[in-house]
Short mmCIF file of C-alpha atoms and ligand atoms in Angstrom, two decimals:
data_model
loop_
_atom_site.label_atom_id
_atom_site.label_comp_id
_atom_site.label_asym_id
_atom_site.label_seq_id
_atom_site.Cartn_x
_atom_site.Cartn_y
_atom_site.Cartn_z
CA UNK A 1 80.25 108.78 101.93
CA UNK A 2 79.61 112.59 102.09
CA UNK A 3 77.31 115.45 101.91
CA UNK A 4 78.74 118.19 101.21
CA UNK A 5 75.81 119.83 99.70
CA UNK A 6 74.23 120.01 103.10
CA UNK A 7 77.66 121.67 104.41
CA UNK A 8 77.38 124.35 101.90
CA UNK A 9 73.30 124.95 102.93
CA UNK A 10 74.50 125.53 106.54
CA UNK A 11 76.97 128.19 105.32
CA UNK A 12 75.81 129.16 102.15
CA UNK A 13 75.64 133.19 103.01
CA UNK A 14 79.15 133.59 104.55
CA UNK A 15 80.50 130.68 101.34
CA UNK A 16 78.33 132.84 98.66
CA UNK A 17 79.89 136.24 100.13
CA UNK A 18 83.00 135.16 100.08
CA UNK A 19 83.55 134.16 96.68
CA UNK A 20 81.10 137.01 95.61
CA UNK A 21 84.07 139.67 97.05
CA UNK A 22 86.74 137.73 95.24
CA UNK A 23 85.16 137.87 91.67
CA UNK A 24 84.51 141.75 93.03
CA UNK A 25 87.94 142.89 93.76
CA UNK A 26 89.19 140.28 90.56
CA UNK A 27 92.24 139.89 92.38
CA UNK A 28 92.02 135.87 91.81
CA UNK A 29 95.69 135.10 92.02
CA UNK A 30 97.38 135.43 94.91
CA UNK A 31 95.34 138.52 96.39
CA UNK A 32 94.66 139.30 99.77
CA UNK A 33 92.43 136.42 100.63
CA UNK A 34 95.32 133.59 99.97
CA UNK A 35 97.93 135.92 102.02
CA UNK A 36 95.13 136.21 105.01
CA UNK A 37 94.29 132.44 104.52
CA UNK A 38 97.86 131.76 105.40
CA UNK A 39 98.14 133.95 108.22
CA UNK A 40 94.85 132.21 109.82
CA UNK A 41 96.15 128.85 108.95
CA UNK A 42 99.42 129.52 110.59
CA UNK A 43 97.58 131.00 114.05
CA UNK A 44 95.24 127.97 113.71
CA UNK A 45 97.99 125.57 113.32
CA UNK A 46 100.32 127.42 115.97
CA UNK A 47 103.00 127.04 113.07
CA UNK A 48 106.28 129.91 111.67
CA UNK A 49 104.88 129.68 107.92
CA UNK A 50 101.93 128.26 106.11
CA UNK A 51 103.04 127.98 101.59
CA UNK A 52 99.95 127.68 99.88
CA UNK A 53 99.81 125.85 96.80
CA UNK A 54 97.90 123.69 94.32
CA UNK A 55 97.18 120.47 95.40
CA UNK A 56 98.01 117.97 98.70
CA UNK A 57 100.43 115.85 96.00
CA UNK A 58 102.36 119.32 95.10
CA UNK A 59 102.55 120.31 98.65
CA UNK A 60 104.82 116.78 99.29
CA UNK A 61 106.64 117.03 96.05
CA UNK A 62 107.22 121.18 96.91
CA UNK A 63 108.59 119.76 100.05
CA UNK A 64 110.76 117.49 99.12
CA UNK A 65 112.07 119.44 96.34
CA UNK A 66 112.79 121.97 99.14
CA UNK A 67 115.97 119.17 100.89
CA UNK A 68 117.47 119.39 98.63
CA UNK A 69 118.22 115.32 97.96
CA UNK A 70 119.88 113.39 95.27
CA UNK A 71 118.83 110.69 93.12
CA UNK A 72 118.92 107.27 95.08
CA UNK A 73 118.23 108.95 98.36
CA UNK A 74 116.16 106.60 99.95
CA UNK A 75 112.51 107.91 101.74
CA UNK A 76 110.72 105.91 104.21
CA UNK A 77 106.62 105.40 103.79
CA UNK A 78 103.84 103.65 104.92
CA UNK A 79 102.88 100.33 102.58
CA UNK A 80 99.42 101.40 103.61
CA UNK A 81 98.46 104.84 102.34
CA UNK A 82 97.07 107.18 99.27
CA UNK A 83 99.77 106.85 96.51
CA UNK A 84 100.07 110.18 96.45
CA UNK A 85 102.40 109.86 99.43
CA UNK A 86 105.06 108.42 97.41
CA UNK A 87 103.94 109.30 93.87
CA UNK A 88 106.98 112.65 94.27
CA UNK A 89 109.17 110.72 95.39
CA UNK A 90 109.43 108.72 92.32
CA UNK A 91 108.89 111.40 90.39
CA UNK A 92 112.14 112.90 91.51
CA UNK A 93 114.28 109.81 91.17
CA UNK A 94 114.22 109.43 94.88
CA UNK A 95 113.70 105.77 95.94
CA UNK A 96 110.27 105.32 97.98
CA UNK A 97 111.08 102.81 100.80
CA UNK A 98 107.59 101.12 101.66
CA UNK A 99 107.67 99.74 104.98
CA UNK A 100 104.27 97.99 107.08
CA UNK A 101 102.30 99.50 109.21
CA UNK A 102 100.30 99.01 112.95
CA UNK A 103 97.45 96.91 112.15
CA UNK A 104 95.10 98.63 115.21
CA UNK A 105 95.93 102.43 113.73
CA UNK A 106 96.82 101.72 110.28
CA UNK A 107 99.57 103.96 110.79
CA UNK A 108 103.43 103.65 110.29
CA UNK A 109 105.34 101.05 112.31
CA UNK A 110 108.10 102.33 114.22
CA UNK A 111 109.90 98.67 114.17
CA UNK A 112 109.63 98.42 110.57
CA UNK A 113 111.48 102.19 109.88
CA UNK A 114 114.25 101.07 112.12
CA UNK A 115 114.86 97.82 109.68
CA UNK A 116 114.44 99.81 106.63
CA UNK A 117 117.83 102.13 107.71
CA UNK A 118 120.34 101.91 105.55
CA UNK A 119 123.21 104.85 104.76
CA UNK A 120 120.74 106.42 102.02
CA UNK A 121 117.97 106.99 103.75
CA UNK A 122 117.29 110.55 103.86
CA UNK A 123 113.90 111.09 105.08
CA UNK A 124 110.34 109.62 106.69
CA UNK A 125 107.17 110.53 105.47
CA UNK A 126 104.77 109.37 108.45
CA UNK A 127 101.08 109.97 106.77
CA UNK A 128 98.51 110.47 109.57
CA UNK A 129 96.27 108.20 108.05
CA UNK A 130 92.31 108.57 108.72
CA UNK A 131 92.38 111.44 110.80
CA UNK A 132 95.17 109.88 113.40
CA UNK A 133 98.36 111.19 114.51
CA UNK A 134 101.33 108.75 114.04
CA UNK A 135 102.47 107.61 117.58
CA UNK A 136 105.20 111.16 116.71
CA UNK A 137 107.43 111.30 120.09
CA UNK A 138 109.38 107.87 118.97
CA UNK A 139 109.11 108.61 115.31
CA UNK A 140 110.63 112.45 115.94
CA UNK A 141 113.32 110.14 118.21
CA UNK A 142 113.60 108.28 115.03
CA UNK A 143 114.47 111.00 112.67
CA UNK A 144 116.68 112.63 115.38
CA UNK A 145 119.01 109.68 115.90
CA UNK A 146 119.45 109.20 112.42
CA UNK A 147 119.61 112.78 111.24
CA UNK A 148 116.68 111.76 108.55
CA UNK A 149 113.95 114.83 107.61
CA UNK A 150 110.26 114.22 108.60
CA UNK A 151 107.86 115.05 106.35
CA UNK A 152 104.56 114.89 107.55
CA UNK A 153 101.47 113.63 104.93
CA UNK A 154 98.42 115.86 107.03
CA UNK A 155 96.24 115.42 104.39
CA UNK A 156 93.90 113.28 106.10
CA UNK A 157 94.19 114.71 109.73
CA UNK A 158 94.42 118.84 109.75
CA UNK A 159 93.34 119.89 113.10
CA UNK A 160 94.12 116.34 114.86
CA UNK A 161 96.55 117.45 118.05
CA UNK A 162 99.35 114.81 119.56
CA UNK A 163 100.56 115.06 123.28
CA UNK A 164 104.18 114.31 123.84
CA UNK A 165 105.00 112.90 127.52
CA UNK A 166 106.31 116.07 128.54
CA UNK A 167 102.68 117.58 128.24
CA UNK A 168 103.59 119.48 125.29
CA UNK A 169 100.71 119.40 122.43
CA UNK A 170 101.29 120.22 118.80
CA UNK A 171 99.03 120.35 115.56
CA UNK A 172 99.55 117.46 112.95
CA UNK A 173 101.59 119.05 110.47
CA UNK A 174 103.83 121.14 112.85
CA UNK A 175 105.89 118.64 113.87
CA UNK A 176 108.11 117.38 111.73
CA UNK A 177 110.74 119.67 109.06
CA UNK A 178 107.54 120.16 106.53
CA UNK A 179 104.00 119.19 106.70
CA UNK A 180 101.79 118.72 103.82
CA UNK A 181 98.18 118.80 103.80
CA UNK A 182 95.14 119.13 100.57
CA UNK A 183 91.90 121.03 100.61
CA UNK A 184 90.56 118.56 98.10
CA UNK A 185 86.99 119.09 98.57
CA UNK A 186 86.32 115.67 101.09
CA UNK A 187 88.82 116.20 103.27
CA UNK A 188 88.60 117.63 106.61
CA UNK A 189 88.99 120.98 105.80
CA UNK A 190 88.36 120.96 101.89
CA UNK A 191 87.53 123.48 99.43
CA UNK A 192 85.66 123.66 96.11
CA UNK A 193 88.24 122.68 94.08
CA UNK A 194 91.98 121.78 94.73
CA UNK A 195 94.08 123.43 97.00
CA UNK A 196 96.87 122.72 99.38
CA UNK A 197 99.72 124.05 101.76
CA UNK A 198 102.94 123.37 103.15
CA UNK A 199 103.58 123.89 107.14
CA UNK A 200 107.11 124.45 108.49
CA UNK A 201 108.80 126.00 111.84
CA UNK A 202 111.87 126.20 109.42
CA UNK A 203 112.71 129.61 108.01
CA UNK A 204 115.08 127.89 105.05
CA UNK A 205 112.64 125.30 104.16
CA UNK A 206 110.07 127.80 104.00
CA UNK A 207 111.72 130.31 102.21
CA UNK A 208 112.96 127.45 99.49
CA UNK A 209 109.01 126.11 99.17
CA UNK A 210 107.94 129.08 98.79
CA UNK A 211 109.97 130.01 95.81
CA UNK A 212 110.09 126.27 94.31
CA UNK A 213 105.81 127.10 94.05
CA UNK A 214 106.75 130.46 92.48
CA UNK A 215 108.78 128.90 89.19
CA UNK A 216 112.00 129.09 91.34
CA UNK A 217 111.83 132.91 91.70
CA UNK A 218 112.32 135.18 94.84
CA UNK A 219 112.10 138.74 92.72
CA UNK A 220 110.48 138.63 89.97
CA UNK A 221 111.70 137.02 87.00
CA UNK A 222 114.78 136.31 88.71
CA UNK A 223 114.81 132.03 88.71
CA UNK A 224 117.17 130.94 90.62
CA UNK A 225 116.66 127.20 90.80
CA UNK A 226 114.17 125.41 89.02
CA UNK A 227 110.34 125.44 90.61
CA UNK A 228 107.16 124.79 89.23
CA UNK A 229 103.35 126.26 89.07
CA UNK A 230 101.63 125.94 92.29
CA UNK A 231 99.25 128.37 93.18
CA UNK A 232 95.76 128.52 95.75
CA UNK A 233 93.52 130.63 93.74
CA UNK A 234 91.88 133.23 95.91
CA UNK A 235 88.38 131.78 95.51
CA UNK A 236 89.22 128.65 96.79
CA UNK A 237 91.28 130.30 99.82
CA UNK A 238 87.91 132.45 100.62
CA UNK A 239 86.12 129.38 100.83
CA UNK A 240 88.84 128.04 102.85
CA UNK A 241 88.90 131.75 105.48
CA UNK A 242 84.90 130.51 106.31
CA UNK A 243 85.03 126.60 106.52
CA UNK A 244 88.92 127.11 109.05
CA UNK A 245 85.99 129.10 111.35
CA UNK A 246 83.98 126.04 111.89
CA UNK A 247 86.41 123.09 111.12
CA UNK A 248 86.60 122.43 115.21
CA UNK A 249 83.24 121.87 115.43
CA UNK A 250 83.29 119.95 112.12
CA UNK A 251 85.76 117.27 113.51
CA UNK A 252 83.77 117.12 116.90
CA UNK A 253 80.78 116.25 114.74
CA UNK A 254 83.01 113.80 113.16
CA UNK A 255 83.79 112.36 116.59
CA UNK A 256 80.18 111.96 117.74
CA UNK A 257 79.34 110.06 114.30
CA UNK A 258 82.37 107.94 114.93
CA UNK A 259 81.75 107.48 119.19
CA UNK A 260 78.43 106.25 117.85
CA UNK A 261 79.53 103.45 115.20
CA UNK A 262 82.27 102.17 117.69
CA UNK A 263 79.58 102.27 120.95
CA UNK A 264 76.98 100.37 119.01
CA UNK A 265 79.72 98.37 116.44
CA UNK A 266 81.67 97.00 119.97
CA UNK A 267 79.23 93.63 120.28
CA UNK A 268 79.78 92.76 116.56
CA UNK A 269 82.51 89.82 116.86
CA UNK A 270 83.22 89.36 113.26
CA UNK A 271 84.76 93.29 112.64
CA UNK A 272 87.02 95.73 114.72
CA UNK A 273 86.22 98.99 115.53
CA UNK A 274 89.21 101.79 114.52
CA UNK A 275 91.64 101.62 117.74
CA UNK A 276 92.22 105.41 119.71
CA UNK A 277 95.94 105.84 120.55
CA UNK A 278 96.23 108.11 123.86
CA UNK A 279 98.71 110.57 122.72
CA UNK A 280 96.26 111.72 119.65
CA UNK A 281 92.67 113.12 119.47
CA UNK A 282 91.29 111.52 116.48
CA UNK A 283 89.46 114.05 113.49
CA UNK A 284 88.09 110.71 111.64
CA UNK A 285 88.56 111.71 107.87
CA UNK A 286 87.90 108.39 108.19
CA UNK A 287 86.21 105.49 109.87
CA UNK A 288 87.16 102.37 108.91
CA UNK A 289 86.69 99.22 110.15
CA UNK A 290 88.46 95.47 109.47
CA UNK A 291 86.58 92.23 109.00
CA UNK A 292 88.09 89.69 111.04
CA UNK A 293 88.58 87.22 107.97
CA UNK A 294 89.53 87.48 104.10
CA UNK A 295 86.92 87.32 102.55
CA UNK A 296 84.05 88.64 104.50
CA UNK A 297 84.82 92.20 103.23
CA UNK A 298 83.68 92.62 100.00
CA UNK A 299 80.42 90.30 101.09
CA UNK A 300 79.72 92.89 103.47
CA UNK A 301 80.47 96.21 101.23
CA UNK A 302 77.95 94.55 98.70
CA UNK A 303 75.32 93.64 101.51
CA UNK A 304 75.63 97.73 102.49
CA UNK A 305 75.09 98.73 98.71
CA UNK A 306 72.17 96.64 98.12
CA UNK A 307 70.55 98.29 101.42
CA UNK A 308 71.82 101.92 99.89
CA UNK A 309 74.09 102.54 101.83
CA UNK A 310 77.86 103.73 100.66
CA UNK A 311 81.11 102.00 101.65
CA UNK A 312 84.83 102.52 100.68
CA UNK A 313 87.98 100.39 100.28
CA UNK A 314 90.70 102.95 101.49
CA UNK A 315 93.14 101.06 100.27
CA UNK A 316 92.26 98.10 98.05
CA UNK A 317 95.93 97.55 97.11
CA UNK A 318 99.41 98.78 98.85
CA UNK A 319 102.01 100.56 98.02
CA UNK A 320 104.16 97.69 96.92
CA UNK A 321 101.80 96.23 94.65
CA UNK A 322 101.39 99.26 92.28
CA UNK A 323 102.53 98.35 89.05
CA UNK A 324 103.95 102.51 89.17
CA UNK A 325 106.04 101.30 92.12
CA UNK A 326 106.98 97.99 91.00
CA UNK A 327 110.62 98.92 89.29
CA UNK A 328 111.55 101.71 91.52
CA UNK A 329 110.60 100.74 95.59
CA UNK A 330 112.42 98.96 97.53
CA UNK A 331 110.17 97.68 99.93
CA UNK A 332 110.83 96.49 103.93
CA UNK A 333 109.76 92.69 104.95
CA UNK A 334 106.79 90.99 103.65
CA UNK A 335 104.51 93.97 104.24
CA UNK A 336 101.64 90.91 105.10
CA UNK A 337 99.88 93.75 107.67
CA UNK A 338 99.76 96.09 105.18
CA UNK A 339 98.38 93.61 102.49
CA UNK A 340 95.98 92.01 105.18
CA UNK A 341 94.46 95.10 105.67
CA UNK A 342 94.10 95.74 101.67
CA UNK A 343 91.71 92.81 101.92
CA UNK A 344 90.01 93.53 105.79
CA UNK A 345 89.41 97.21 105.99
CA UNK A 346 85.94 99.18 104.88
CA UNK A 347 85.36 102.69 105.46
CA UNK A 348 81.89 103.88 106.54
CA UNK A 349 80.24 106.87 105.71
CA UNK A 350 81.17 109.84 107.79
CA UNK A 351 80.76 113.68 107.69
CA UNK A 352 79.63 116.59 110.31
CA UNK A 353 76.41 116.90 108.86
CA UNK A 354 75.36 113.49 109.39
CA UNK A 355 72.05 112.60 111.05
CA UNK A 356 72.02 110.13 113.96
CA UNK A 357 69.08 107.83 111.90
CA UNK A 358 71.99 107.26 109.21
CA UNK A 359 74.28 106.34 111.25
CA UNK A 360 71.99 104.12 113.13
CA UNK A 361 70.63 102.90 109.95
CA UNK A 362 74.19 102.39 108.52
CA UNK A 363 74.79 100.07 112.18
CA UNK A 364 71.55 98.36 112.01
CA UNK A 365 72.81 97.16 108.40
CA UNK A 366 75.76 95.94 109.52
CA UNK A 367 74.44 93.97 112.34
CA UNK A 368 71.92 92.10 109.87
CA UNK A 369 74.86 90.96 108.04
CA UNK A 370 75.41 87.09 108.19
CA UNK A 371 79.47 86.79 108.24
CA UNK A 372 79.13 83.14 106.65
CA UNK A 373 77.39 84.44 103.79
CA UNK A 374 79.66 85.37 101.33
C1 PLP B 401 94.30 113.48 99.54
C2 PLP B 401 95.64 112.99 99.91
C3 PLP B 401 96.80 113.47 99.28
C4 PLP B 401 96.81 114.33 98.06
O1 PLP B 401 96.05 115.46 98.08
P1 PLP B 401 95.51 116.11 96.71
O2 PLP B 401 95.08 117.48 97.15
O3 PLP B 401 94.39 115.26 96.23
O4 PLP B 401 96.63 116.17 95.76
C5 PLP B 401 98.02 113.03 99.75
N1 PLP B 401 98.12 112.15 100.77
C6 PLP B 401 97.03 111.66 101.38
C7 PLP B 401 97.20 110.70 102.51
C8 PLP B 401 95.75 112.03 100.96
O5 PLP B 401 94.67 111.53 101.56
#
């Protein structure tokens, strides 16, 4: 799905220098290198404050530690998403509310939040799923009108940009109260190891995440509420200082690998090429296509194996289904997009470094699939 072997060849002076001057100064907790990470992060992102921390899931359960909610407070989600968009919110008695999604961007449904209101809802975690801004101008409407915090899930999209109608254009992740995002190492902008952040325009929230990461502590073994662990360990924020340089040009290369599979996928009748909303440039942690019919999925996935060639199922079962979520969600409607696209979608393989022959040979394979063999 990946190569990230040849992304560390392209780089490997400025990567191997880099960690060299961390195990140098031996500074590897929260030295210099994490404190200038943040600062780039934050230019990069055009956001107040950048918290790093451990991990993508800490980052969304810093966050919501940071409002502050009570048990029963209800949190809007996708169905259709990485569990670890809702794993903190269970975690923290809070009461994940999985609603469906838009079938064309796999991303939260605007109708379905509005029917899953009630008088304990409390937040919205939109997830840019893929590499794709939620449509955010109604969603930040949304939130607005019903006083409800936004956290956004940026795990899969740092770097994407959304226009709102008044020509304005913000980062994923700067737009809501908090934004979350993970270095894991396959994501857009991924170290080697784990690693995440928390974004925020909010001086409170920021100054509450930060010392929830830091055991609850503003001076020094002072704890004022309870926090936990959650630390970016300067090697892993060195890596991150080189790989922020080039992730631009990493998601164009993404783009031209993806404008490729949808040019030469658009004649196939039997699948559906990922759908482009206006408002959002796209940064493709993702491609996925759907199958038009049950069934024809997994066919397919083991057609592409047999020819060596990788596929994923991101996500083989929703939300709703997860025997962790079973007793505690209260999920919106049938959720039947969400589940139809548990059994349509298959992600491709996509990264900057890949060659054009892949990809082609990746489309030729699909194309010499027979949709009635299954
Ligand atoms: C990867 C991911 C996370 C979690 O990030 P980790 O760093 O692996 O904890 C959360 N949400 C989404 C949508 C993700 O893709």
């Amino acid at each position: 799905m990946v190569d990230l072997k040849k992304q560390y060849l392209q780089m490997k002076e400025e990567i191997d220098a880099a960690i060299q001057r961390v195990i140098d100064s031996t500074a590897f907790i929260n030295g210099d290198e994490v404190r200038s990470f943040a600062e780039e992060l934050a230019d990069y992102l055009k956001v107040k404050h950048v918290i790093p921390c451990a991990n993508g899931t800490d980052a969304l359960q810093i966050s919501l530690m940071a409002l502050g909610l009570s048990e029963s407070d209800e949190i809007i989600v996708p169905d259709f998403t990485y569990a670890a968009s809702a794993e903190a919110i269970g975690l923290l008695g809070l009461t994940p509310v999985p609603v469906d999604v838009d079938p064309a961007t796999f991303n939260i449904s605007l109708i379905e939040c509005e029917k899953a209101l009630s008088d304990k809802t409390k937040a919205i975690i939109p997830v840019h799923l893929f590499g794709q801004s939620c449509d955010m101008e109604p969603l930040r409407r949304f939130a607005q009108d019903n006083g409800l915090y936004m956290i956004e899930d940026n795990a899969q999209a740092i770097g994407c940009e959304y226009t709102f109608t008044d020509g304005s254009t913000h980062k994923t992740g700067t737009m809501g109260h908090l934004g979350c995002t993970s270095f894991f190492p396959s994501k857009n902008l991924g170290c080697y190891g784990d690693g995440g952040a928390i974004t925020t325009n909010n001086d409170a929230l920021a100054e509450r995440a930060r010392m929830i990461a830091n055991h609850g502590q503003r001076i020094k073994y002072k704890h004022e509420i309870i926090g936990c662990n959650s630390r970016l360990d300067s090697i892993q924020a060195a890596v991150l200082r080189v790989k922020l340089q080039h992730l631009d040009r990493f998601n164009a290369l993404r783009r031209e690998v993806a404008g490729h599979y949808t040019k030469y996928l658009a004649d196939v009748a039997w699948l559906k090429t990922p759908t482009h909303i206006e408002a959002s440039t796209h940064v493709y942690h993702q491609y996925t296509i759907r199958v038009t019919e049950e069934g024809m999925r997994d066919a397919l996935s083991r057609h592409l194996s047999h020819h060596g060639i990788a596929s994923m199922i991101y996500y083989p079962i929703p939300l709703h289904r997860q025997p962790a979520f079973e007793r505690i969600a209260h999920p919106v409607g049938t959720l039947a997009k969400s589940d139809s696209l548990s059994r349509t979608v298959l992600s491709l393989p996509i990264y900057p470094e890949m060659e054009v022959a892949l990809t082609d040979a990746v489309i030729n394979t699909i194309k010499s699939f027979d949709p009635a063999q299954r």
